[in-house]
Amino acid sequence: MSRMVKVFDTTLRDGEQSPGVNLNVAEKLKIAQSLERLRVDAIEAGFPIASPGDFESVRAISEEIKTVTIAALARAVEKDIARAGEALKPAAHGRIHTFIATSDIHMRHKLNKTPNEVLRMAVDAVKFAKGFTEDVEFSAEDATRSNWDFLCEVFEQAIRAGATVINIPDTVGYTTPDEMRRLVRYIREHVPSISRAVLSVHCHDDLGMAVANSLSAVLEGVDQVEVTVNGIGERAGNAALEEVAMALKTRSDFFDASTRLDTTQIYRCSSLVSALTGIHVSANKAIVGPNAFAHESGIHQDGVLKERTTYEIMSPEDIGLTASRFVLGKHSGRHAFRKRVSDLGYDLPDQELQRAYERFIELADKKKEVSDLDIEALVRGELTGVEDLYTLEYLHVCSGMAAIPTATVRIVKEGRVVEEAACGDGPVDAAYRAIDRIIQLDSEAHLEEYSLRAVTGGKDALGEVSVRVTAGGKTYAGRGVSTDVIEASVRAYLNAMNKAGSDLKRVAIRSNGNNGLAAQ
Ligand code: KIV
Ligand code: ZN
């Protein structure tokens, strides 16, 4: 039997630190549910001291997810740790993850502390965290650029203070696979109490080696890998969960290690993370990229048709990418639709399910064949995570080579029907201007990114539009789906504006009502 390696997912903490990503509590909960179905061992749900939203997310996930360890991040200071402990109170298995930097460069320039002071803070932090939970992870930030002997000393003292997990972060993505292996070996040989703790690695991808470094550490016997879905994270991101998992599965002969993941949930989880964060998966991304299982060359196609394993080392089914089937038609009832959506791995509240069903019936009217991919895209388009403040009621655009593009949009805005028209550089621009006139957020909204893709092949394919909108200093991702690309564009923009509107409203209520959370 191969050795079990634990998967610690930090999509909701380090992943959410990706530039321009801002998930609300409901979106984080959806991702956490998907990670639970994927059967990760631990979910790092947030950094509770960082913001009231992070605190609420860790709380909500701790209340909801009971089969997975929930971790909360805290610097090695009491106020962070107490806040993490508070957020984790409802968790069935809660872990405080406390960290302090151990490299000379960080200690001198960032912390302005001596190595002895850092050692003391690490020990005190672990002891203090033990007052909230038995399970305490200690990370030595920038471990790979730290003095190895000092690192070993800090780890030994952290374990003696009660740390149950010892993590080696390659914070700036600096190390190499061979160096990582030697470092892990050194730690195992020079930290006398190391066998009492779970040994973990956490790799960043600045030099494109995060996955290789993580796998190298597995070869040297680490017990846990810290990863994010689609490899999202600070700067170039973190080690990608799907790449580490499928490398271990596909090359179990080489690594002699496995995870308890249900890899058939990978594709679904990846699509959800991409939809909610607004970070696209590139076409050639390993495992989950649109081209990962596509064969273009005639020789390859011929080979695969004769024998799949000639050019495929994994099968698409291993990650849950099943051939698109015709599942439902326009006569399918709500019950059948609900069942299909749930089989596809989505757990939607009634209001979102109802909207997705209505969109499905419209689509089934226009399109002869509605596939699972279409249904998933429709569902993703309805995942606002917030109650809709604005819903689209009517859209009319006029454009063409000799015409000035104009759009008329009617929106139900907080119970009132409001209509506006505008001209623009094109029909999408015109429609967005009309929407801006209707919505008028407290903070001006800026469209930062816009992209359009076809969900399936064929002229009647659904168009899926993704946008990123900034307002009030935050970025909001939006998605919209329709066979009409202008309508998809409008739905995507409204999806983002709904998130922005409800967030700005919450901020206003919080500062007027002072519910106490912000002040703590
Ligand atoms: O990259 C890093 O050092 C981290 C730590 C907080 C574990 O994310
Ligand atoms: Zn990190």
Short mmCIF file of C-alpha atoms and ligand atoms in Angstrom, two decimals:
data_model
loop_
_atom_site.label_atom_id
_atom_site.label_comp_id
_atom_site.label_asym_id
_atom_site.label_seq_id
_atom_site.Cartn_x
_atom_site.Cartn_y
_atom_site.Cartn_z
CA MET A 1 0.00 0.00 0.00
CA SER A 2 1.35 3.41 -0.93
CA ARG A 3 1.91 6.17 1.62
CA MET A 4 -0.93 8.69 2.13
CA VAL A 5 -0.13 12.36 1.51
CA LYS A 6 -2.54 14.90 2.96
CA VAL A 7 -3.88 17.68 0.75
CA PHE A 8 -4.18 21.06 2.46
CA ASP A 9 -6.08 23.39 0.17
CA THR A 10 -5.45 27.13 0.52
CA THR A 11 -7.51 28.38 -2.44
CA LEU A 12 -9.69 30.42 -0.10
CA ARG A 13 -6.73 32.03 1.69
CA ASP A 14 -3.55 32.17 -0.42
CA GLY A 15 -5.58 31.73 -3.63
CA GLU A 16 -7.82 34.60 -2.69
CA GLN A 17 -4.69 36.75 -2.37
CA SER A 18 -4.41 36.62 -6.19
CA PRO A 19 -4.45 40.13 -7.59
CA GLY A 20 -8.03 41.25 -8.30
CA VAL A 21 -9.76 38.32 -6.59
CA ASN A 22 -12.48 39.11 -4.10
CA LEU A 23 -14.86 36.33 -3.04
CA ASN A 24 -17.88 36.96 -0.85
CA VAL A 25 -18.90 34.64 1.99
CA ALA A 26 -21.47 32.73 -0.08
CA GLU A 27 -18.95 32.17 -2.89
CA LYS A 28 -16.32 30.93 -0.43
CA LEU A 29 -18.86 28.55 1.03
CA LYS A 30 -19.66 27.16 -2.42
CA ILE A 31 -15.96 26.55 -3.07
CA ALA A 32 -15.56 24.96 0.37
CA GLN A 33 -18.44 22.57 -0.38
CA SER A 34 -16.83 21.66 -3.66
CA LEU A 35 -13.49 21.04 -1.88
CA GLU A 36 -15.28 18.83 0.62
CA ARG A 37 -16.70 16.77 -2.27
CA LEU A 38 -13.17 16.59 -3.68
CA ARG A 39 -12.17 15.16 -0.28
CA VAL A 40 -9.24 17.40 0.55
CA ASP A 41 -7.92 16.84 4.07
CA ALA A 42 -7.87 20.50 5.13
CA ILE A 43 -9.35 23.75 3.86
CA GLU A 44 -7.60 26.98 4.82
CA ALA A 45 -10.71 29.15 4.91
CA GLY A 46 -9.16 32.58 5.49
CA PHE A 47 -7.14 35.00 7.59
CA PRO A 48 -9.73 36.16 10.15
CA ILE A 49 -7.86 39.22 11.42
CA ALA A 50 -7.52 40.56 7.86
CA SER A 51 -11.14 41.72 7.46
CA PRO A 52 -14.65 41.15 8.79
CA GLY A 53 -15.41 39.30 5.53
CA ASP A 54 -12.55 36.86 6.15
CA PHE A 55 -13.73 36.32 9.71
CA GLU A 56 -17.30 35.66 8.58
CA SER A 57 -16.11 33.23 5.89
CA VAL A 58 -14.06 31.16 8.31
CA ARG A 59 -17.03 31.15 10.71
CA ALA A 60 -19.54 30.14 8.01
CA ILE A 61 -17.29 27.41 6.62
CA SER A 62 -16.59 26.10 10.13
CA GLU A 63 -20.34 25.89 10.73
CA GLU A 64 -21.07 24.13 7.46
CA ILE A 65 -18.20 21.80 6.59
CA LYS A 66 -17.83 18.97 9.06
CA THR A 67 -15.79 16.24 7.36
CA VAL A 68 -12.66 18.30 6.65
CA THR A 69 -10.22 20.14 8.94
CA ILE A 70 -10.80 23.90 8.72
CA ALA A 71 -7.68 26.04 9.12
CA ALA A 72 -7.45 29.75 9.85
CA LEU A 73 -4.28 31.80 9.37
CA ALA A 74 -2.77 34.02 12.07
CA ARG A 75 0.50 35.91 12.39
CA ALA A 76 2.49 34.94 15.47
CA VAL A 77 0.75 37.55 17.61
CA GLU A 78 -1.98 37.07 20.20
CA LYS A 79 -4.65 39.26 18.62
CA ASP A 80 -4.46 37.35 15.31
CA ILE A 81 -4.51 33.99 17.04
CA ALA A 82 -7.45 34.89 19.28
CA ARG A 83 -9.42 36.09 16.25
CA ALA A 84 -8.63 32.85 14.38
CA GLY A 85 -9.66 30.83 17.44
CA GLU A 86 -12.93 32.75 17.65
CA ALA A 87 -13.73 32.22 13.96
CA LEU A 88 -13.01 28.49 14.26
CA LYS A 89 -15.25 27.95 17.29
CA PRO A 90 -18.03 26.11 15.40
CA ALA A 91 -15.57 23.84 13.53
CA ALA A 92 -15.69 20.10 14.09
CA HIS A 93 -11.92 19.99 13.43
CA GLY A 94 -10.33 23.43 13.65
CA ARG A 95 -6.64 24.23 13.06
CA ILE A 96 -4.84 27.49 13.82
CA HIS A 97 -2.08 28.10 11.30
CA THR A 98 0.39 30.55 12.74
CA PHE A 99 3.47 31.85 10.96
CA ILE A 100 6.52 34.06 11.29
CA ALA A 101 9.38 34.72 8.89
CA THR A 102 12.73 33.07 9.61
CA SER A 103 14.96 34.29 6.76
CA ASP A 104 17.57 36.96 7.55
CA ILE A 105 16.16 39.19 4.86
CA HIS A 106 12.64 39.10 6.34
CA MET A 107 13.74 39.25 9.99
CA ARG A 108 15.98 42.25 9.35
CA HIS A 109 13.98 44.31 6.84
CA LYS A 110 10.37 43.34 7.46
CA LEU A 111 10.15 42.35 11.12
CA ASN A 112 13.10 44.29 12.47
CA LYS A 113 13.69 41.48 14.96
CA THR A 114 16.66 39.35 15.98
CA PRO A 115 16.60 35.57 15.42
CA ASN A 116 16.16 35.07 19.18
CA GLU A 117 13.14 37.35 19.25
CA VAL A 118 11.62 35.45 16.31
CA LEU A 119 12.25 32.12 18.02
CA ARG A 120 10.53 33.39 21.17
CA MET A 121 7.55 34.69 19.19
CA ALA A 122 7.15 31.37 17.36
CA VAL A 123 7.11 29.41 20.61
CA ASP A 124 4.74 31.84 22.34
CA ALA A 125 2.40 31.83 19.35
CA VAL A 126 2.17 28.04 19.27
CA LYS A 127 1.57 27.88 23.04
CA PHE A 128 -1.09 30.57 22.86
CA ALA A 129 -2.82 28.85 19.91
CA LYS A 130 -2.94 25.58 21.88
CA GLY A 131 -5.37 27.35 24.23
CA PHE A 132 -7.92 27.40 21.36
CA THR A 133 -7.37 24.09 19.58
CA GLU A 134 -5.22 21.00 19.82
CA ASP A 135 -4.34 21.21 16.12
CA VAL A 136 -1.73 23.95 15.54
CA GLU A 137 0.28 24.39 12.36
CA PHE A 138 3.47 26.42 12.43
CA SER A 139 4.96 27.90 9.24
CA ALA A 140 8.40 29.46 8.93
CA GLU A 141 7.73 32.06 6.26
CA ASP A 142 10.48 32.27 3.62
CA ALA A 143 11.86 28.97 4.96
CA THR A 144 13.75 28.18 1.76
CA ARG A 145 15.86 31.35 2.08
CA SER A 146 16.43 30.86 5.82
CA ASN A 147 19.58 29.60 7.51
CA TRP A 148 18.96 25.85 7.70
CA ASP A 149 20.25 25.42 11.24
CA PHE A 150 18.19 28.32 12.56
CA LEU A 151 15.15 26.91 10.73
CA CYS A 152 15.67 23.54 12.38
CA GLU A 153 15.98 25.18 15.80
CA VAL A 154 12.70 27.09 15.30
CA PHE A 155 10.93 23.93 14.12
CA GLU A 156 12.21 21.88 17.08
CA GLN A 157 11.04 24.50 19.60
CA ALA A 158 7.68 24.88 17.84
CA ILE A 159 7.06 21.13 18.09
CA ARG A 160 8.06 21.13 21.76
CA ALA A 161 5.60 24.00 22.29
CA GLY A 162 2.85 21.82 20.80
CA ALA A 163 2.82 22.34 17.01
CA THR A 164 1.17 19.37 15.31
CA VAL A 165 2.05 20.41 11.76
CA ILE A 166 5.36 21.94 10.64
CA ASN A 167 5.21 23.71 7.29
CA ILE A 168 8.08 24.67 4.99
CA PRO A 169 6.94 27.54 2.76
CA ASP A 170 8.84 28.47 -0.37
CA THR A 171 7.24 31.88 0.00
CA VAL A 172 8.87 33.56 -3.00
CA GLY A 173 9.12 30.51 -5.26
CA TYR A 174 12.92 30.50 -5.06
CA THR A 175 13.91 26.90 -4.48
CA THR A 176 14.51 24.06 -6.95
CA PRO A 177 13.38 20.43 -6.80
CA ASP A 178 16.81 19.15 -5.83
CA GLU A 179 17.37 21.83 -3.20
CA MET A 180 13.90 21.21 -1.76
CA ARG A 181 14.69 17.53 -1.41
CA ARG A 182 17.93 18.29 0.39
CA LEU A 183 16.20 20.78 2.70
CA VAL A 184 13.48 18.29 3.66
CA ARG A 185 16.13 15.65 4.34
CA TYR A 186 18.14 18.12 6.43
CA ILE A 187 15.08 19.00 8.51
CA ARG A 188 14.24 15.34 9.08
CA GLU A 189 17.80 14.69 10.19
CA HIS A 190 18.30 17.81 12.32
CA VAL A 191 14.97 18.34 14.06
CA PRO A 192 14.95 15.64 16.77
CA SER A 193 11.17 15.82 17.40
CA ILE A 194 10.15 15.96 13.73
CA SER A 195 8.46 12.55 13.80
CA ARG A 196 5.92 13.94 16.29
CA ALA A 197 4.63 16.42 13.69
CA VAL A 198 3.08 16.26 10.24
CA LEU A 199 5.70 17.68 7.86
CA SER A 200 4.31 19.93 5.13
CA VAL A 201 5.43 22.00 2.14
CA HIS A 202 3.90 25.12 0.63
CA CYS A 203 5.37 26.16 -2.73
CA HIS A 204 4.92 29.26 -4.84
CA ASP A 205 5.37 29.31 -8.59
CA ASP A 206 7.54 32.35 -9.31
CA LEU A 207 10.04 30.25 -11.29
CA GLY A 208 7.41 27.79 -12.52
CA MET A 209 8.60 25.04 -10.17
CA ALA A 210 5.90 24.97 -7.45
CA VAL A 211 4.49 21.59 -8.49
CA ALA A 212 7.92 20.06 -9.13
CA ASN A 213 9.17 21.31 -5.75
CA SER A 214 6.10 19.92 -3.97
CA LEU A 215 6.49 16.53 -5.64
CA SER A 216 10.17 16.50 -4.84
CA ALA A 217 9.30 17.04 -1.17
CA VAL A 218 6.85 14.13 -1.39
CA LEU A 219 9.66 11.93 -2.69
CA GLU A 220 11.62 12.89 0.41
CA GLY A 221 8.72 11.85 2.64
CA VAL A 222 6.67 14.95 3.55
CA ASP A 223 3.20 14.15 4.82
CA GLN A 224 1.26 17.17 3.54
CA VAL A 225 1.24 19.39 0.45
CA GLU A 226 -0.33 22.84 0.44
CA VAL A 227 -1.97 23.68 -2.87
CA THR A 228 -4.62 25.78 -4.59
CA VAL A 229 -7.16 24.89 -7.26
CA ASN A 230 -5.91 26.01 -10.69
CA GLY A 231 -2.69 27.11 -8.96
CA ILE A 232 -4.10 30.55 -8.17
CA GLY A 233 -2.38 32.66 -5.53
CA GLU A 234 -0.06 35.56 -4.77
CA ARG A 235 1.94 36.73 -7.84
CA ALA A 236 2.55 33.64 -10.04
CA GLY A 237 0.42 31.50 -7.73
CA ASN A 238 0.81 28.34 -5.69
CA ALA A 239 1.32 24.68 -6.55
CA ALA A 240 -1.77 23.54 -8.45
CA LEU A 241 -3.87 20.97 -6.60
CA GLU A 242 -4.93 19.19 -9.78
CA GLU A 243 -1.35 18.86 -11.06
CA VAL A 244 0.05 17.50 -7.80
CA ALA A 245 -2.91 15.14 -7.39
CA MET A 246 -2.84 13.76 -10.92
CA ALA A 247 0.96 13.40 -10.91
CA LEU A 248 0.70 11.28 -7.75
CA LYS A 249 -2.15 9.25 -9.22
CA THR A 250 -0.75 8.77 -12.72
CA ARG A 251 2.79 8.07 -11.52
CA SER A 252 1.97 6.13 -8.37
CA ASP A 253 4.60 3.64 -9.57
CA PHE A 254 7.23 6.38 -9.18
CA PHE A 255 6.04 8.35 -6.15
CA ASP A 256 4.62 5.44 -4.17
CA ALA A 257 2.30 7.93 -2.51
CA SER A 258 -1.37 8.73 -2.92
CA THR A 259 -4.04 11.14 -1.72
CA ARG A 260 -7.60 10.47 -0.59
CA LEU A 261 -9.00 12.86 -3.22
CA ASP A 262 -11.94 11.93 -5.41
CA THR A 263 -10.20 13.13 -8.57
CA THR A 264 -13.45 12.92 -10.56
CA GLN A 265 -14.42 16.16 -8.80
CA ILE A 266 -11.36 18.04 -10.09
CA TYR A 267 -12.82 19.47 -13.28
CA ARG A 268 -15.99 20.67 -11.57
CA CYS A 269 -14.08 22.29 -8.73
CA SER A 270 -11.69 23.94 -11.17
CA SER A 271 -14.58 25.39 -13.23
CA LEU A 272 -16.27 26.69 -10.11
CA VAL A 273 -13.10 28.39 -8.85
CA SER A 274 -12.49 29.90 -12.27
CA ALA A 275 -16.10 31.13 -12.49
CA LEU A 276 -16.18 32.70 -9.06
CA THR A 277 -12.69 34.21 -9.05
CA GLY A 278 -12.83 35.37 -12.66
CA ILE A 279 -9.36 33.85 -13.26
CA HIS A 280 -9.37 31.92 -16.50
CA VAL A 281 -7.65 28.61 -16.95
CA SER A 282 -5.29 28.93 -19.90
CA ALA A 283 -5.92 26.68 -22.90
CA ASN A 284 -2.79 24.61 -22.40
CA LYS A 285 -2.94 24.39 -18.58
CA ALA A 286 -2.08 20.87 -17.44
CA ILE A 287 -5.04 18.69 -16.36
CA VAL A 288 -7.86 21.27 -16.49
CA GLY A 289 -7.01 23.46 -19.51
CA PRO A 290 -9.48 23.26 -22.42
CA ASN A 291 -6.77 21.65 -24.57
CA ALA A 292 -5.48 19.22 -21.93
CA PHE A 293 -7.24 16.27 -23.57
CA ALA A 294 -7.55 17.62 -27.13
CA HIS A 295 -5.57 15.95 -29.90
CA GLU A 296 -4.89 18.13 -32.92
CA SER A 297 -2.32 16.24 -34.95
CA GLY A 298 -3.64 13.59 -37.32
CA ILE A 299 -1.03 11.10 -36.16
CA HIS A 300 -2.11 11.55 -32.54
CA GLN A 301 -5.80 11.32 -33.37
CA ASP A 302 -5.20 8.16 -35.32
CA GLY A 303 -3.19 6.69 -32.44
CA VAL A 304 -5.84 7.55 -29.82
CA LEU A 305 -8.59 6.06 -31.97
CA LYS A 306 -6.63 2.83 -32.26
CA GLU A 307 -5.60 2.72 -28.61
CA ARG A 308 -6.28 5.60 -26.20
CA THR A 309 -3.11 5.06 -24.17
CA THR A 310 -0.86 5.77 -27.17
CA TYR A 311 -1.13 9.50 -26.48
CA GLU A 312 -3.21 9.78 -23.29
CA ILE A 313 -1.59 9.10 -19.93
CA MET A 314 -4.80 9.90 -18.04
CA SER A 315 -8.37 9.66 -19.13
CA PRO A 316 -10.67 12.70 -19.09
CA GLU A 317 -13.06 10.70 -16.88
CA ASP A 318 -10.37 10.59 -14.16
CA ILE A 319 -10.92 14.30 -13.55
CA GLY A 320 -14.68 14.14 -14.08
CA LEU A 321 -14.65 15.35 -17.66
CA THR A 322 -17.28 13.08 -19.14
CA ALA A 323 -18.32 13.19 -22.75
CA SER A 324 -21.12 15.70 -23.07
CA ARG A 325 -24.45 13.86 -23.02
CA PHE A 326 -27.87 15.12 -24.05
CA VAL A 327 -29.55 15.11 -20.75
CA LEU A 328 -32.66 17.19 -20.66
CA GLY A 329 -35.05 18.80 -23.12
CA LYS A 330 -37.66 21.51 -22.96
CA HIS A 331 -40.20 19.09 -21.53
CA SER A 332 -38.01 18.17 -18.61
CA GLY A 333 -39.49 19.20 -15.32
CA ARG A 334 -37.93 21.13 -12.48
CA HIS A 335 -37.37 17.96 -10.52
CA ALA A 336 -35.28 16.35 -13.28
CA PHE A 337 -33.34 19.59 -13.69
CA ARG A 338 -32.63 19.81 -9.95
CA LYS A 339 -31.41 16.19 -9.96
CA ARG A 340 -29.11 16.80 -12.96
CA VAL A 341 -27.67 19.96 -11.39
CA SER A 342 -27.01 18.09 -8.19
CA ASP A 343 -25.43 15.15 -10.09
CA LEU A 344 -23.14 17.70 -11.70
CA GLY A 345 -22.00 18.65 -8.20
CA TYR A 346 -23.81 21.94 -7.64
CA ASP A 347 -25.78 22.60 -4.50
CA LEU A 348 -27.91 25.64 -5.32
CA PRO A 349 -30.30 27.48 -3.04
CA ASP A 350 -33.91 27.54 -4.32
CA GLN A 351 -33.73 31.05 -5.78
CA GLU A 352 -30.61 30.35 -7.87
CA LEU A 353 -31.97 26.97 -8.94
CA GLN A 354 -35.23 28.56 -10.07
CA ARG A 355 -33.38 31.17 -12.14
CA ALA A 356 -31.12 28.54 -13.68
CA TYR A 357 -34.19 26.43 -14.50
CA GLU A 358 -35.91 29.35 -16.21
CA ARG A 359 -32.76 29.99 -18.25
CA PHE A 360 -32.59 26.30 -19.11
CA ILE A 361 -36.17 26.30 -20.43
CA GLU A 362 -35.40 29.39 -22.56
CA LEU A 363 -32.29 27.68 -23.87
CA ALA A 364 -34.04 24.40 -24.60
CA ASP A 365 -36.47 26.39 -26.70
CA LYS A 366 -33.66 27.88 -28.80
CA LYS A 367 -31.22 25.01 -28.90
CA LYS A 368 -32.07 21.49 -29.95
CA GLU A 369 -29.43 19.80 -27.87
CA VAL A 370 -28.73 20.92 -24.32
CA SER A 371 -25.61 19.27 -22.97
CA ASP A 372 -24.14 18.94 -19.49
CA LEU A 373 -21.59 21.60 -20.43
CA ASP A 374 -24.46 23.98 -21.28
CA ILE A 375 -26.19 23.25 -17.99
CA GLU A 376 -22.99 23.80 -16.02
CA ALA A 377 -22.44 27.12 -17.80
CA LEU A 378 -26.01 28.22 -17.03
CA VAL A 379 -25.56 27.30 -13.39
CA ARG A 380 -22.23 29.12 -13.18
CA GLY A 381 -23.92 32.22 -14.61
CA GLU A 382 -26.42 32.19 -11.74
CA LEU A 383 -23.87 31.84 -8.94
CA THR A 384 -24.04 35.40 -7.63
CA GLY A 385 -23.57 34.42 -4.02
CA VAL A 386 -25.68 37.47 -3.12
CA GLU A 387 -29.33 38.34 -3.39
CA ASP A 388 -29.95 40.14 -6.68
CA LEU A 389 -30.47 43.86 -6.37
CA TYR A 390 -30.76 44.30 -10.15
CA THR A 391 -32.37 41.90 -12.62
CA LEU A 392 -32.54 42.22 -16.37
CA GLU A 393 -36.01 42.57 -17.81
CA TYR A 394 -35.52 43.83 -21.35
CA LEU A 395 -32.65 44.49 -23.71
CA HIS A 396 -32.66 45.94 -27.21
CA VAL A 397 -29.56 46.90 -29.17
CA CYS A 398 -29.04 48.43 -32.54
CA SER A 399 -25.65 48.23 -34.26
CA GLY A 400 -24.09 47.62 -37.62
CA MET A 401 -21.46 49.00 -39.99
CA ALA A 402 -23.21 52.28 -40.70
CA ALA A 403 -25.17 52.62 -37.46
CA ILE A 404 -24.33 54.35 -34.19
CA PRO A 405 -24.51 51.54 -31.64
CA THR A 406 -27.34 52.16 -29.17
CA ALA A 407 -28.86 50.08 -26.40
CA THR A 408 -32.03 50.21 -24.36
CA VAL A 409 -31.97 48.32 -21.08
CA ARG A 410 -34.76 47.77 -18.56
CA ILE A 411 -33.78 46.57 -15.11
CA VAL A 412 -35.74 45.82 -11.98
CA LYS A 413 -33.74 47.75 -9.42
CA GLU A 414 -34.62 46.98 -5.84
CA GLY A 415 -38.27 46.41 -6.75
CA ARG A 416 -38.59 49.34 -9.21
CA VAL A 417 -38.55 49.05 -13.00
CA VAL A 418 -36.03 51.47 -14.51
CA GLU A 419 -35.24 51.92 -18.20
CA GLU A 420 -32.37 53.80 -19.86
CA ALA A 421 -30.86 54.10 -23.32
CA ALA A 422 -27.30 54.98 -24.32
CA CYS A 423 -24.94 55.10 -27.32
CA GLY A 424 -21.47 53.59 -27.24
CA ASP A 425 -18.45 52.45 -29.23
CA GLY A 426 -20.23 49.14 -29.83
CA PRO A 427 -23.41 47.43 -28.64
CA VAL A 428 -21.79 46.06 -25.47
CA ASP A 429 -20.36 49.45 -24.55
CA ALA A 430 -23.74 51.08 -25.21
CA ALA A 431 -25.54 48.53 -23.02
CA TYR A 432 -22.98 48.93 -20.21
CA ARG A 433 -23.40 52.71 -20.30
CA ALA A 434 -27.18 52.33 -20.06
CA ILE A 435 -26.73 49.99 -17.07
CA ASP A 436 -24.38 52.45 -15.37
CA ARG A 437 -27.03 55.15 -15.73
CA ILE A 438 -29.58 52.90 -14.05
CA ILE A 439 -27.49 51.49 -11.25
CA GLN A 440 -25.31 54.41 -10.14
CA LEU A 441 -23.27 52.77 -7.41
CA ASP A 442 -21.90 54.97 -4.62
CA SER A 443 -18.46 54.40 -6.13
CA GLU A 444 -17.86 54.60 -9.87
CA ALA A 445 -17.58 51.18 -11.56
CA HIS A 446 -14.79 50.44 -14.06
CA LEU A 447 -14.74 47.51 -16.44
CA GLU A 448 -11.22 46.06 -16.14
CA GLU A 449 -11.53 42.85 -18.14
CA TYR A 450 -13.94 41.33 -20.62
CA SER A 451 -13.75 37.95 -22.35
CA LEU A 452 -16.07 35.77 -24.37
CA ARG A 453 -15.90 32.07 -25.14
CA ALA A 454 -18.19 29.46 -26.66
CA VAL A 455 -19.25 26.79 -24.17
CA THR A 456 -19.54 24.04 -26.79
CA GLY A 457 -18.92 23.77 -30.52
CA GLY A 458 -21.57 24.59 -33.10
CA LYS A 459 -23.20 27.79 -34.37
CA ASP A 460 -25.91 27.60 -31.71
CA ALA A 461 -23.34 27.34 -28.88
CA LEU A 462 -23.88 29.25 -25.70
CA GLY A 463 -21.59 32.25 -25.29
CA GLU A 464 -20.10 32.65 -21.82
CA VAL A 465 -18.87 36.13 -20.94
CA SER A 466 -16.60 36.87 -17.98
CA VAL A 467 -15.94 40.36 -16.73
CA ARG A 468 -14.06 42.00 -13.91
CA VAL A 469 -15.37 45.25 -12.57
CA THR A 470 -13.71 47.43 -9.94
CA ALA A 471 -15.71 49.65 -7.62
CA GLY A 472 -14.82 51.16 -4.26
CA GLY A 473 -11.28 49.75 -4.49
CA LYS A 474 -12.40 46.12 -4.89
CA THR A 475 -12.72 43.82 -7.89
CA TYR A 476 -15.85 41.84 -8.66
CA ALA A 477 -16.01 38.98 -11.14
CA GLY A 478 -19.15 38.45 -13.19
CA ARG A 479 -20.35 35.77 -15.57
CA GLY A 480 -23.20 35.66 -18.02
CA VAL A 481 -24.42 33.03 -20.42
CA SER A 482 -26.70 33.17 -23.44
CA THR A 483 -26.87 32.10 -27.09
CA ASP A 484 -26.91 35.86 -27.72
CA VAL A 485 -23.48 37.27 -26.90
CA ILE A 486 -24.77 40.80 -26.18
CA GLU A 487 -27.25 39.39 -23.68
CA ALA A 488 -24.46 37.25 -22.15
CA SER A 489 -22.35 40.41 -21.86
CA VAL A 490 -25.13 42.29 -20.11
CA ARG A 491 -25.80 39.40 -17.73
CA ALA A 492 -22.09 39.18 -16.86
CA TYR A 493 -21.91 42.90 -16.10
CA LEU A 494 -25.06 42.76 -13.99
CA ASN A 495 -23.70 39.73 -12.14
CA ALA A 496 -20.60 41.74 -11.15
CA MET A 497 -22.66 44.86 -10.37
CA ASN A 498 -24.94 42.82 -8.10
CA LYS A 499 -21.91 41.71 -6.11
CA ALA A 500 -20.51 45.24 -5.99
CA GLY A 501 -23.88 46.77 -5.07
CA SER A 502 -24.54 44.39 -2.24
CA ASP A 503 -20.96 44.70 -0.93
CA LEU A 504 -21.04 48.49 -0.94
CA LYS A 505 -24.44 48.37 0.74
CA ARG A 506 -23.10 46.06 3.44
CA VAL A 507 -20.14 48.38 4.02
CA ALA A 508 -22.54 51.32 4.37
CA ILE A 509 -24.77 49.40 6.80
CA ARG A 510 -21.74 48.31 8.79
CA SER A 511 -20.34 51.82 9.16
CA ASN A 512 -23.78 53.30 10.00
CA GLY A 513 -25.00 50.48 12.21
CA ASN A 514 -21.58 49.57 13.72
CA ASN A 515 -22.42 45.93 14.32
CA GLY A 516 -19.24 45.63 16.31
CA LEU A 517 -17.36 43.30 13.96
CA ALA A 518 -15.39 46.03 12.21
CA ALA A 519 -14.37 47.61 15.46
CA GLN A 520 -12.96 44.48 17.09
O1 KIV B 1 3.79 31.69 1.22
C1 KIV B 1 3.79 31.72 2.46
O2 KIV B 1 4.83 31.85 3.12
C2 KIV B 1 2.51 31.62 3.14
C3 KIV B 1 2.57 31.34 4.61
C4 KIV B 1 1.61 32.17 5.37
C5 KIV B 1 2.37 29.88 4.84
O3 KIV B 1 1.47 31.66 2.53
ZN ZN B 2 1.85 31.24 0.37
#
